[in-house]
Each structure stands twice: as structure tokens, then as C-alpha cells.
Amino acid sequence: MSDNPRLKQIVEAALLAVGGSMTLDLLQELFLEEERPDKNTLREIIDSLKEDYRGRGVELVDVGGGYRVNVRAELAPWISRLWEERPVRYSRAMLETLALIAYRQPITRGEIEDVRGVSVSTHIIKTMMEREWIRVVGHRDVPGRPALYATTRDFLTYFGLNSLNDLPPLQEIRDLDSINRELELDEPSISAGDSGAFGNILGLSGQMEAGIADTPADSHLPDDRSAAAPVSPEGSGISKASFVDGLEPPVDQSKDREDG
């Protein structure tokens, strides 16, 4: 690694100041061309900082193709007291919809409704698009050409995922109702630093693993009774996972929004 201590200080200061994740490209832009470190040097500095933070109150994690400094999840009960507001809760309807998009992408609204057995609230889709967790990536080549939804890089960053391969496998996702009972909550919630934010709160039905049900297009579907709630602060990392056989291949998000 570079023996220039100032270089390490600059990288650390940038990661702390940005309040989010930074890619190697963004870190390189901090320097003039003649003094710009190469990416291997930056990776070595990142690894060194990770080691420095071992056993500390913060950690340096890989998220969304970049790097971010997080408060350790186990400290969340104390750190969360810095904010007066209660952790914001998500509706079950929103969590199930987001889970289906994450695992089955690209997917149409009608296919989501087929699995859930109820119609998807327009407010839920709108909220997730406003948060830039999902986006339209195309249209299904069927009558009406319904929009195909997929997750975004912001989704990965928010839930502490480096790529879609980090999503927990379906068989490891715990039942949503049992989680609610354990936490004594009416609805699932996530707050800043919660461990396993995505995997620990998503309850998926057996239909999701079995495949999208062949529900007739003209069948009546009741509306969701609860709309999506506002968003809480960012969650943290998820265990290594693989996709269920038979699912459509995920959209490559490694370059999502890079040019934006």
C-alpha cells in the first residue's frame, strides 16, 4: 500500500463527509490527474481502513458497488436515541411488493398481483419509485404492454447490498407474522443500523417459491388495505444468497445510474 499517510486521511475524510457510498471512480476524482492514485492503491487503503475500524463503533462496508462508513448495527439501540422520531414502519403490502420486484425482476404489476392475490396500490408503486428503489426497465410484449419493474442501485445502497447476489435466499427469510409478534409490532419496521434489514423483515408466501400463479386476467382482486409508509434511515448488510431456480435473471445494476 502507498506509504503516504495523507492519502489515507483524504480517503477516510471523504467517506465520512459524503454521508453515503463512494465508488473508486468518485474517490479518484478527489485528486488532480498528476497525483491521482490508481484503483489498486485505493482498494488497499480501503482494506486498511476496514482493519482500523475493527472493534470500533463504525465499520466500512461494501454497498451498491461502492464503500460507505456505517454505525455498527449492534449500537443502533443507543444511537437511535439521538433522534426523537420513532422508527418509521412499512406496511406488509409494501414489503411483499418490494420483495417480489427484488426476486422476480423484471416483473409486471399484474404478475405481482397474481402472486399476492390482491391488487397493488398505486401509492405503493409511486412511493417506491419516488424513493428510487425501483424503476421501469421495459414493457412486456403482451396486449397492453404493461411496464416491467426492477430494483435500482439506490435500492442496493439503502439495504446495504453490494449486488443482487447478496439478497438472502428465500428459504432463509423468516415468516413476517412471527417477526411482528416477536417485536410486538403491528407492522414490520426498520431503523438505522438494523442488522439484516431486508432479509429479516420480508415474509414471502409459498407461492413465491413455487412460481407466479396462473390467475385469470379478469378475476377480481381486492385492494390493499394499507399503503406504503414513509422511509426510515438506511439499513445495513445482508447475508450471502443465491436466486431460486426458475426465476427470471436479475437486471444488471452494477452500472445503474453510473452515468447519471
PDB file of C-alpha atoms in Angstrom:
ATOM      1  CA  MET A   1       0.000   0.000   0.000  1.00  0.00           C
ATOM      2  CA  SER A   2       1.048   3.594  -0.516  1.00  0.00           C
ATOM      3  CA  ASP A   3       3.142   4.839   2.402  1.00  0.00           C
ATOM      4  CA  ASN A   4       1.596   8.306   2.029  1.00  0.00           C
ATOM      5  CA  PRO A   5      -0.430   8.797   5.244  1.00  0.00           C
ATOM      6  CA  ARG A   6      -2.097  11.899   3.805  1.00  0.00           C
ATOM      7  CA  LEU A   7      -3.645   9.793   1.029  1.00  0.00           C
ATOM      8  CA  LYS A   8      -5.295   7.521   3.585  1.00  0.00           C
ATOM      9  CA  GLN A   9      -6.516  10.537   5.542  1.00  0.00           C
ATOM     10  CA  ILE A  10      -8.097  12.035   2.418  1.00  0.00           C
ATOM     11  CA  VAL A  11      -9.940   8.817   1.575  1.00  0.00           C
ATOM     12  CA  GLU A  12     -11.189   8.402   5.136  1.00  0.00           C
ATOM     13  CA  ALA A  13     -12.291  12.036   5.386  1.00  0.00           C
ATOM     14  CA  ALA A  14     -14.178  11.799   2.087  1.00  0.00           C
ATOM     15  CA  LEU A  15     -16.035   8.653   3.177  1.00  0.00           C
ATOM     16  CA  LEU A  16     -17.025  10.285   6.457  1.00  0.00           C
ATOM     17  CA  ALA A  17     -18.033  13.592   4.873  1.00  0.00           C
ATOM     18  CA  VAL A  18     -20.100  12.283   1.970  1.00  0.00           C
ATOM     19  CA  GLY A  19     -22.758  10.705   4.162  1.00  0.00           C
ATOM     20  CA  GLY A  20     -23.290   7.888   1.669  1.00  0.00           C
ATOM     21  CA  SER A  21     -21.370   5.474  -0.517  1.00  0.00           C
ATOM     22  CA  MET A  22     -18.452   6.367  -2.798  1.00  0.00           C
ATOM     23  CA  THR A  23     -17.105   4.365  -5.718  1.00  0.00           C
ATOM     24  CA  LEU A  24     -13.429   4.140  -6.596  1.00  0.00           C
ATOM     25  CA  ASP A  25     -14.107   6.433  -9.555  1.00  0.00           C
ATOM     26  CA  LEU A  26     -15.516   9.099  -7.249  1.00  0.00           C
ATOM     27  CA  LEU A  27     -12.571   8.755  -4.895  1.00  0.00           C
ATOM     28  CA  GLN A  28     -10.169   9.215  -7.798  1.00  0.00           C
ATOM     29  CA  GLU A  29     -11.933  12.443  -8.769  1.00  0.00           C
ATOM     30  CA  LEU A  30     -10.788  13.970  -5.478  1.00  0.00           C
ATOM     31  CA  PHE A  31      -7.264  14.220  -6.863  1.00  0.00           C
ATOM     32  CA  LEU A  32      -5.632  16.153  -9.666  1.00  0.00           C
ATOM     33  CA  GLU A  33      -4.596  13.960 -12.570  1.00  0.00           C
ATOM     34  CA  GLU A  34      -0.884  14.115 -11.781  1.00  0.00           C
ATOM     35  CA  GLU A  35      -1.417  12.967  -8.169  1.00  0.00           C
ATOM     36  CA  ARG A  36      -4.346  10.617  -8.736  1.00  0.00           C
ATOM     37  CA  PRO A  37      -3.837   7.167  -7.126  1.00  0.00           C
ATOM     38  CA  ASP A  38      -4.740   4.072  -9.124  1.00  0.00           C
ATOM     39  CA  LYS A  39      -7.656   1.867  -8.101  1.00  0.00           C
ATOM     40  CA  ASN A  40      -5.458  -0.867  -6.662  1.00  0.00           C
ATOM     41  CA  THR A  41      -3.912   1.673  -4.298  1.00  0.00           C
ATOM     42  CA  LEU A  42      -7.350   2.876  -3.266  1.00  0.00           C
ATOM     43  CA  ARG A  43      -8.500  -0.703  -2.642  1.00  0.00           C
ATOM     44  CA  GLU A  44      -5.501  -1.247  -0.382  1.00  0.00           C
ATOM     45  CA  ILE A  45      -6.359   1.914   1.533  1.00  0.00           C
ATOM     46  CA  ILE A  46      -9.974   0.768   1.889  1.00  0.00           C
ATOM     47  CA  ASP A  47      -8.811  -2.604   3.229  1.00  0.00           C
ATOM     48  CA  SER A  48      -6.502  -0.845   5.677  1.00  0.00           C
ATOM     49  CA  LEU A  49      -9.340   1.373   6.914  1.00  0.00           C
ATOM     50  CA  LYS A  50     -11.574  -1.672   7.366  1.00  0.00           C
ATOM     51  CA  GLU A  51      -8.906  -3.183   9.580  1.00  0.00           C
ATOM     52  CA  ASP A  52      -8.514   0.091  11.502  1.00  0.00           C
ATOM     53  CA  TYR A  53     -12.253   0.115  12.236  1.00  0.00           C
ATOM     54  CA  ARG A  54     -12.300  -3.459  13.517  1.00  0.00           C
ATOM     55  CA  GLY A  55     -13.728  -3.370  17.041  1.00  0.00           C
ATOM     56  CA  ARG A  56     -14.682   0.309  16.705  1.00  0.00           C
ATOM     57  CA  GLY A  57     -18.111   1.934  16.738  1.00  0.00           C
ATOM     58  CA  VAL A  58     -18.166   2.298  12.961  1.00  0.00           C
ATOM     59  CA  GLU A  59     -17.378  -0.032  10.085  1.00  0.00           C
ATOM     60  CA  LEU A  60     -16.507   0.375   6.412  1.00  0.00           C
ATOM     61  CA  VAL A  61     -18.787  -1.737   4.212  1.00  0.00           C
ATOM     62  CA  ASP A  62     -19.205  -2.503   0.508  1.00  0.00           C
ATOM     63  CA  VAL A  63     -22.603  -1.325  -0.752  1.00  0.00           C
ATOM     64  CA  GLY A  64     -24.028  -0.694  -4.206  1.00  0.00           C
ATOM     65  CA  GLY A  65     -20.669  -1.057  -5.924  1.00  0.00           C
ATOM     66  CA  GLY A  66     -19.058   1.489  -3.602  1.00  0.00           C
ATOM     67  CA  TYR A  67     -17.975   1.953   0.009  1.00  0.00           C
ATOM     68  CA  ARG A  68     -19.741   3.512   2.994  1.00  0.00           C
ATOM     69  CA  VAL A  69     -18.966   4.142   6.658  1.00  0.00           C
ATOM     70  CA  ASN A  70     -21.776   2.824   8.887  1.00  0.00           C
ATOM     71  CA  VAL A  71     -22.505   2.877  12.577  1.00  0.00           C
ATOM     72  CA  ARG A  72     -22.355  -0.744  13.700  1.00  0.00           C
ATOM     73  CA  ALA A  73     -25.787  -2.364  13.762  1.00  0.00           C
ATOM     74  CA  GLU A  74     -25.464  -3.585  17.339  1.00  0.00           C
ATOM     75  CA  LEU A  75     -25.149   0.030  18.529  1.00  0.00           C
ATOM     76  CA  ALA A  76     -28.430   1.147  16.935  1.00  0.00           C
ATOM     77  CA  PRO A  77     -30.499   0.954  20.183  1.00  0.00           C
ATOM     78  CA  TRP A  78     -28.326   3.685  21.700  1.00  0.00           C
ATOM     79  CA  ILE A  79     -27.510   5.781  18.644  1.00  0.00           C
ATOM     80  CA  SER A  80     -31.169   5.921  17.587  1.00  0.00           C
ATOM     81  CA  ARG A  81     -31.891   7.957  20.725  1.00  0.00           C
ATOM     82  CA  LEU A  82     -30.169  10.903  19.065  1.00  0.00           C
ATOM     83  CA  TRP A  83     -33.361  11.324  17.025  1.00  0.00           C
ATOM     84  CA  GLU A  84     -36.717  11.990  18.635  1.00  0.00           C
ATOM     85  CA  GLU A  85     -38.872  10.459  15.918  1.00  0.00           C
ATOM     86  CA  ARG A  86     -39.934   6.835  16.194  1.00  0.00           C
ATOM     87  CA  PRO A  87     -38.673   4.371  13.581  1.00  0.00           C
ATOM     88  CA  VAL A  88     -40.878   4.587  10.512  1.00  0.00           C
ATOM     89  CA  ARG A  89     -42.841   1.424   9.751  1.00  0.00           C
ATOM     90  CA  TYR A  90     -43.515  -0.186   6.416  1.00  0.00           C
ATOM     91  CA  SER A  91     -46.800  -1.821   5.524  1.00  0.00           C
ATOM     92  CA  ARG A  92     -46.854  -5.540   4.820  1.00  0.00           C
ATOM     93  CA  ALA A  93     -48.233  -4.753   1.360  1.00  0.00           C
ATOM     94  CA  MET A  94     -45.227  -2.593   0.510  1.00  0.00           C
ATOM     95  CA  LEU A  95     -42.723  -5.149   1.797  1.00  0.00           C
ATOM     96  CA  GLU A  96     -44.283  -8.000  -0.160  1.00  0.00           C
ATOM     97  CA  THR A  97     -44.402  -5.896  -3.323  1.00  0.00           C
ATOM     98  CA  LEU A  98     -40.780  -4.820  -2.952  1.00  0.00           C
ATOM     99  CA  ALA A  99     -39.713  -8.408  -2.252  1.00  0.00           C
ATOM    100  CA  LEU A 100     -41.410  -9.676  -5.400  1.00  0.00           C
ATOM    101  CA  ILE A 101     -39.763  -6.998  -7.529  1.00  0.00           C
ATOM    102  CA  ALA A 102     -36.364  -7.746  -5.984  1.00  0.00           C
ATOM    103  CA  TYR A 103     -36.557 -11.511  -6.520  1.00  0.00           C
ATOM    104  CA  ARG A 104     -38.621 -11.765  -9.691  1.00  0.00           C
ATOM    105  CA  GLN A 105     -37.379  -8.778 -11.679  1.00  0.00           C
ATOM    106  CA  PRO A 106     -38.216  -7.765 -14.253  1.00  0.00           C
ATOM    107  CA  ILE A 107     -41.861  -8.174 -13.249  1.00  0.00           C
ATOM    108  CA  THR A 108     -45.151  -6.504 -14.130  1.00  0.00           C
ATOM    109  CA  ARG A 109     -47.716  -5.138 -11.719  1.00  0.00           C
ATOM    110  CA  GLY A 110     -50.172  -7.809 -12.854  1.00  0.00           C
ATOM    111  CA  GLU A 111     -47.693 -10.593 -12.057  1.00  0.00           C
ATOM    112  CA  ILE A 112     -47.188  -9.127  -8.581  1.00  0.00           C
ATOM    113  CA  GLU A 113     -50.951  -9.147  -8.089  1.00  0.00           C
ATOM    114  CA  ASP A 114     -51.162 -12.768  -9.268  1.00  0.00           C
ATOM    115  CA  VAL A 115     -48.757 -13.853  -6.525  1.00  0.00           C
ATOM    116  CA  ARG A 116     -50.129 -11.679  -3.728  1.00  0.00           C
ATOM    117  CA  GLY A 117     -53.773 -12.290  -4.582  1.00  0.00           C
ATOM    118  CA  VAL A 118     -54.686  -8.623  -4.129  1.00  0.00           C
ATOM    119  CA  SER A 119     -54.367  -5.593  -6.351  1.00  0.00           C
ATOM    120  CA  VAL A 120     -51.248  -3.467  -5.830  1.00  0.00           C
ATOM    121  CA  SER A 121     -51.926   0.035  -4.566  1.00  0.00           C
ATOM    122  CA  THR A 122     -50.804   2.743  -6.988  1.00  0.00           C
ATOM    123  CA  HIS A 123     -49.475   4.609  -3.949  1.00  0.00           C
ATOM    124  CA  ILE A 124     -47.092   1.748  -3.166  1.00  0.00           C
ATOM    125  CA  ILE A 125     -45.590   1.763  -6.656  1.00  0.00           C
ATOM    126  CA  LYS A 126     -45.405   5.564  -6.657  1.00  0.00           C
ATOM    127  CA  THR A 127     -43.704   5.655  -3.253  1.00  0.00           C
ATOM    128  CA  MET A 128     -41.037   3.134  -4.240  1.00  0.00           C
ATOM    129  CA  MET A 129     -40.359   4.986  -7.488  1.00  0.00           C
ATOM    130  CA  GLU A 130     -40.103   8.313  -5.641  1.00  0.00           C
ATOM    131  CA  ARG A 131     -37.572   6.715  -3.300  1.00  0.00           C
ATOM    132  CA  GLU A 132     -35.788   5.483  -6.434  1.00  0.00           C
ATOM    133  CA  TRP A 133     -35.864   1.911  -5.150  1.00  0.00           C
ATOM    134  CA  ILE A 134     -37.491   0.667  -8.354  1.00  0.00           C
ATOM    135  CA  ARG A 135     -37.680   1.799 -11.988  1.00  0.00           C
ATOM    136  CA  VAL A 136     -39.346   0.838 -15.254  1.00  0.00           C
ATOM    137  CA  VAL A 137     -36.900  -1.164 -17.386  1.00  0.00           C
ATOM    138  CA  GLY A 138     -39.151  -2.054 -20.307  1.00  0.00           C
ATOM    139  CA  HIS A 139     -42.583  -3.362 -21.242  1.00  0.00           C
ATOM    140  CA  ARG A 140     -43.907  -6.923 -21.500  1.00  0.00           C
ATOM    141  CA  ASP A 141     -44.710  -7.872 -25.108  1.00  0.00           C
ATOM    142  CA  VAL A 142     -48.355  -8.706 -24.414  1.00  0.00           C
ATOM    143  CA  PRO A 143     -51.599  -6.795 -25.021  1.00  0.00           C
ATOM    144  CA  GLY A 144     -51.477  -3.520 -23.130  1.00  0.00           C
ATOM    145  CA  ARG A 145     -47.655  -3.663 -22.915  1.00  0.00           C
ATOM    146  CA  PRO A 146     -47.513  -3.467 -19.094  1.00  0.00           C
ATOM    147  CA  ALA A 147     -44.449  -1.875 -17.524  1.00  0.00           C
ATOM    148  CA  LEU A 148     -41.657  -4.117 -16.223  1.00  0.00           C
ATOM    149  CA  TYR A 149     -40.262  -3.106 -12.838  1.00  0.00           C
ATOM    150  CA  ALA A 150     -36.778  -3.763 -11.444  1.00  0.00           C
ATOM    151  CA  THR A 151     -34.768  -2.517  -8.485  1.00  0.00           C
ATOM    152  CA  THR A 152     -32.138   0.215  -8.692  1.00  0.00           C
ATOM    153  CA  ARG A 153     -28.701   0.901  -7.352  1.00  0.00           C
ATOM    154  CA  ASP A 154     -30.307   3.095  -4.678  1.00  0.00           C
ATOM    155  CA  PHE A 155     -32.222   0.005  -3.513  1.00  0.00           C
ATOM    156  CA  LEU A 156     -28.929  -1.852  -3.093  1.00  0.00           C
ATOM    157  CA  THR A 157     -27.337   1.046  -1.220  1.00  0.00           C
ATOM    158  CA  TYR A 158     -30.300   1.599   1.102  1.00  0.00           C
ATOM    159  CA  PHE A 159     -30.489  -2.041   2.166  1.00  0.00           C
ATOM    160  CA  GLY A 160     -26.719  -2.457   2.454  1.00  0.00           C
ATOM    161  CA  LEU A 161     -26.347  -4.795  -0.529  1.00  0.00           C
ATOM    162  CA  ASN A 162     -23.365  -4.772  -2.850  1.00  0.00           C
ATOM    163  CA  SER A 163     -25.235  -6.641  -5.600  1.00  0.00           C
ATOM    164  CA  LEU A 164     -28.448  -8.619  -6.135  1.00  0.00           C
ATOM    165  CA  ASN A 165     -26.488 -11.789  -5.383  1.00  0.00           C
ATOM    166  CA  ASP A 166     -26.371 -10.606  -1.753  1.00  0.00           C
ATOM    167  CA  LEU A 167     -30.143 -10.976  -1.367  1.00  0.00           C
ATOM    168  CA  PRO A 168     -30.958 -13.668   1.210  1.00  0.00           C
ATOM    169  CA  PRO A 169     -32.249 -16.943  -0.264  1.00  0.00           C
ATOM    170  CA  LEU A 170     -35.995 -17.375   0.053  1.00  0.00           C
ATOM    171  CA  GLN A 171     -35.678 -20.383   2.329  1.00  0.00           C
ATOM    172  CA  GLU A 172     -33.781 -18.249   4.857  1.00  0.00           C
ATOM    173  CA  ILE A 173     -36.368 -15.474   5.028  1.00  0.00           C
ATOM    174  CA  ARG A 174     -38.303 -15.703   8.227  1.00  0.00           C
ATOM    175  CA  ASP A 175     -42.091 -15.508   8.405  1.00  0.00           C
ATOM    176  CA  LEU A 176     -43.275 -11.914   8.593  1.00  0.00           C
ATOM    177  CA  ASP A 177     -46.062 -12.583  11.087  1.00  0.00           C
ATOM    178  CA  SER A 178     -43.722 -14.301  13.548  1.00  0.00           C
ATOM    179  CA  ILE A 179     -41.311 -11.375  13.328  1.00  0.00           C
ATOM    180  CA  ASN A 180     -44.124  -8.938  14.079  1.00  0.00           C
ATOM    181  CA  ARG A 181     -45.146 -10.976  17.134  1.00  0.00           C
ATOM    182  CA  GLU A 182     -41.560 -11.179  18.342  1.00  0.00           C
ATOM    183  CA  LEU A 183     -41.075  -7.427  18.030  1.00  0.00           C
ATOM    184  CA  GLU A 184     -44.616  -6.713  19.302  1.00  0.00           C
ATOM    185  CA  LEU A 185     -45.313  -4.605  16.232  1.00  0.00           C
ATOM    186  CA  ASP A 186     -48.496  -4.200  14.244  1.00  0.00           C
ATOM    187  CA  GLU A 187     -46.369  -3.718  11.138  1.00  0.00           C
ATOM    188  CA  PRO A 188     -42.733  -4.525  10.309  1.00  0.00           C
ATOM    189  CA  SER A 189     -40.224  -1.720  10.691  1.00  0.00           C
ATOM    190  CA  ILE A 190     -36.575  -0.942  10.057  1.00  0.00           C
ATOM    191  CA  SER A 191     -34.457   1.736  11.664  1.00  0.00           C
ATOM    192  CA  ALA A 192     -30.926   2.934  11.065  1.00  0.00           C
ATOM    193  CA  GLY A 193     -28.391   0.186  11.519  1.00  0.00           C
ATOM    194  CA  ASP A 194     -30.808  -2.722  11.919  1.00  0.00           C
ATOM    195  CA  SER A 195     -28.943  -5.925  11.070  1.00  0.00           C
ATOM    196  CA  GLY A 196     -30.173  -7.782   8.022  1.00  0.00           C
ATOM    197  CA  ALA A 197     -32.679  -5.056   7.203  1.00  0.00           C
ATOM    198  CA  PHE A 198     -34.048  -6.626   4.027  1.00  0.00           C
ATOM    199  CA  GLY A 199     -33.843 -10.306   4.881  1.00  0.00           C
ATOM    200  CA  ASN A 200     -35.180 -10.114   8.418  1.00  0.00           C
ATOM    201  CA  ILE A 201     -38.417  -8.317   7.571  1.00  0.00           C
ATOM    202  CA  LEU A 202     -39.588  -9.907   4.339  1.00  0.00           C
ATOM    203  CA  GLY A 203     -42.140 -12.673   4.676  1.00  0.00           C
ATOM    204  CA  LEU A 204     -42.789 -14.441   1.380  1.00  0.00           C
ATOM    205  CA  SER A 205     -45.562 -16.932   0.685  1.00  0.00           C
ATOM    206  CA  GLY A 206     -45.004 -20.437  -0.676  1.00  0.00           C
ATOM    207  CA  GLN A 207     -46.436 -19.171  -3.958  1.00  0.00           C
ATOM    208  CA  MET A 208     -43.369 -17.031  -4.452  1.00  0.00           C
ATOM    209  CA  GLU A 209     -41.040 -20.006  -4.360  1.00  0.00           C
ATOM    210  CA  ALA A 210     -43.382 -22.168  -6.414  1.00  0.00           C
ATOM    211  CA  GLY A 211     -43.792 -19.582  -9.167  1.00  0.00           C
ATOM    212  CA  ILE A 212     -46.296 -16.991 -10.275  1.00  0.00           C
ATOM    213  CA  ALA A 213     -49.815 -18.409 -10.113  1.00  0.00           C
ATOM    214  CA  ASP A 214     -51.950 -18.572 -13.253  1.00  0.00           C
ATOM    215  CA  THR A 215     -54.651 -16.226 -12.033  1.00  0.00           C
ATOM    216  CA  PRO A 216     -57.195 -15.329 -14.768  1.00  0.00           C
ATOM    217  CA  ALA A 217     -56.672 -11.805 -16.034  1.00  0.00           C
ATOM    218  CA  ASP A 218     -60.313 -10.860 -15.444  1.00  0.00           C
ATOM    219  CA  SER A 219     -60.555 -12.211 -11.891  1.00  0.00           C
ATOM    220  CA  HIS A 220     -61.451  -9.755  -9.143  1.00  0.00           C
ATOM    221  CA  LEU A 221     -58.631  -8.806  -6.806  1.00  0.00           C
ATOM    222  CA  PRO A 222     -59.352  -6.890  -3.583  1.00  0.00           C
ATOM    223  CA  ASP A 223     -57.382  -3.713  -2.933  1.00  0.00           C
ATOM    224  CA  ASP A 224     -54.543  -3.495  -0.415  1.00  0.00           C
ATOM    225  CA  ARG A 225     -55.860  -2.090   2.833  1.00  0.00           C
ATOM    226  CA  SER A 226     -52.612  -0.457   3.911  1.00  0.00           C
ATOM    227  CA  ALA A 227     -50.494   1.878   1.837  1.00  0.00           C
ATOM    228  CA  ALA A 228     -46.742   2.230   1.889  1.00  0.00           C
ATOM    229  CA  ALA A 229     -45.267   4.182   4.767  1.00  0.00           C
ATOM    230  CA  PRO A 230     -42.501   6.798   4.511  1.00  0.00           C
ATOM    231  CA  VAL A 231     -38.909   5.678   4.650  1.00  0.00           C
ATOM    232  CA  SER A 232     -36.685   5.208   7.675  1.00  0.00           C
ATOM    233  CA  PRO A 233     -32.893   5.776   7.726  1.00  0.00           C
ATOM    234  CA  GLU A 234     -30.660   3.334   5.920  1.00  0.00           C
ATOM    235  CA  GLY A 235     -30.412  -0.304   6.924  1.00  0.00           C
ATOM    236  CA  SER A 236     -27.338  -2.483   6.949  1.00  0.00           C
ATOM    237  CA  GLY A 237     -25.900  -5.606   5.332  1.00  0.00           C
ATOM    238  CA  ILE A 238     -27.470  -8.937   4.339  1.00  0.00           C
ATOM    239  CA  SER A 239     -26.122 -12.474   4.286  1.00  0.00           C
ATOM    240  CA  LYS A 240     -24.801 -14.089   1.084  1.00  0.00           C
ATOM    241  CA  ALA A 241     -27.531 -15.624  -1.055  1.00  0.00           C
ATOM    242  CA  SER A 242     -28.495 -17.216  -4.321  1.00  0.00           C
ATOM    243  CA  PHE A 243     -31.550 -16.933  -6.536  1.00  0.00           C
ATOM    244  CA  VAL A 244     -34.300 -19.524  -6.674  1.00  0.00           C
ATOM    245  CA  ASP A 245     -34.268 -21.810  -9.706  1.00  0.00           C
ATOM    246  CA  GLY A 246     -36.693 -20.785 -12.387  1.00  0.00           C
ATOM    247  CA  LEU A 247     -36.695 -17.059 -11.671  1.00  0.00           C
ATOM    248  CA  GLU A 248     -36.013 -14.648 -14.475  1.00  0.00           C
ATOM    249  CA  PRO A 249     -32.403 -13.401 -14.470  1.00  0.00           C
ATOM    250  CA  PRO A 250     -31.942 -10.206 -12.445  1.00  0.00           C
ATOM    251  CA  VAL A 251     -31.280  -6.905 -14.142  1.00  0.00           C
ATOM    252  CA  ASP A 252     -27.591  -5.980 -14.059  1.00  0.00           C
ATOM    253  CA  GLN A 253     -27.399  -2.989 -11.731  1.00  0.00           C
ATOM    254  CA  SER A 254     -23.651  -2.733 -11.394  1.00  0.00           C
ATOM    255  CA  LYS A 255     -23.674   0.244 -13.749  1.00  0.00           C
ATOM    256  CA  ASP A 256     -27.119   1.506 -12.839  1.00  0.00           C
ATOM    257  CA  ARG A 257     -27.154   5.291 -12.645  1.00  0.00           C
ATOM    258  CA  GLU A 258     -23.364   5.451 -13.011  1.00  0.00           C
ATOM    259  CA  ASP A 259     -23.702   7.906 -15.843  1.00  0.00           C
ATOM    260  CA  GLY A 260     -26.324   9.958 -14.043  1.00  0.00           C
TER     261      GLY A 260
END
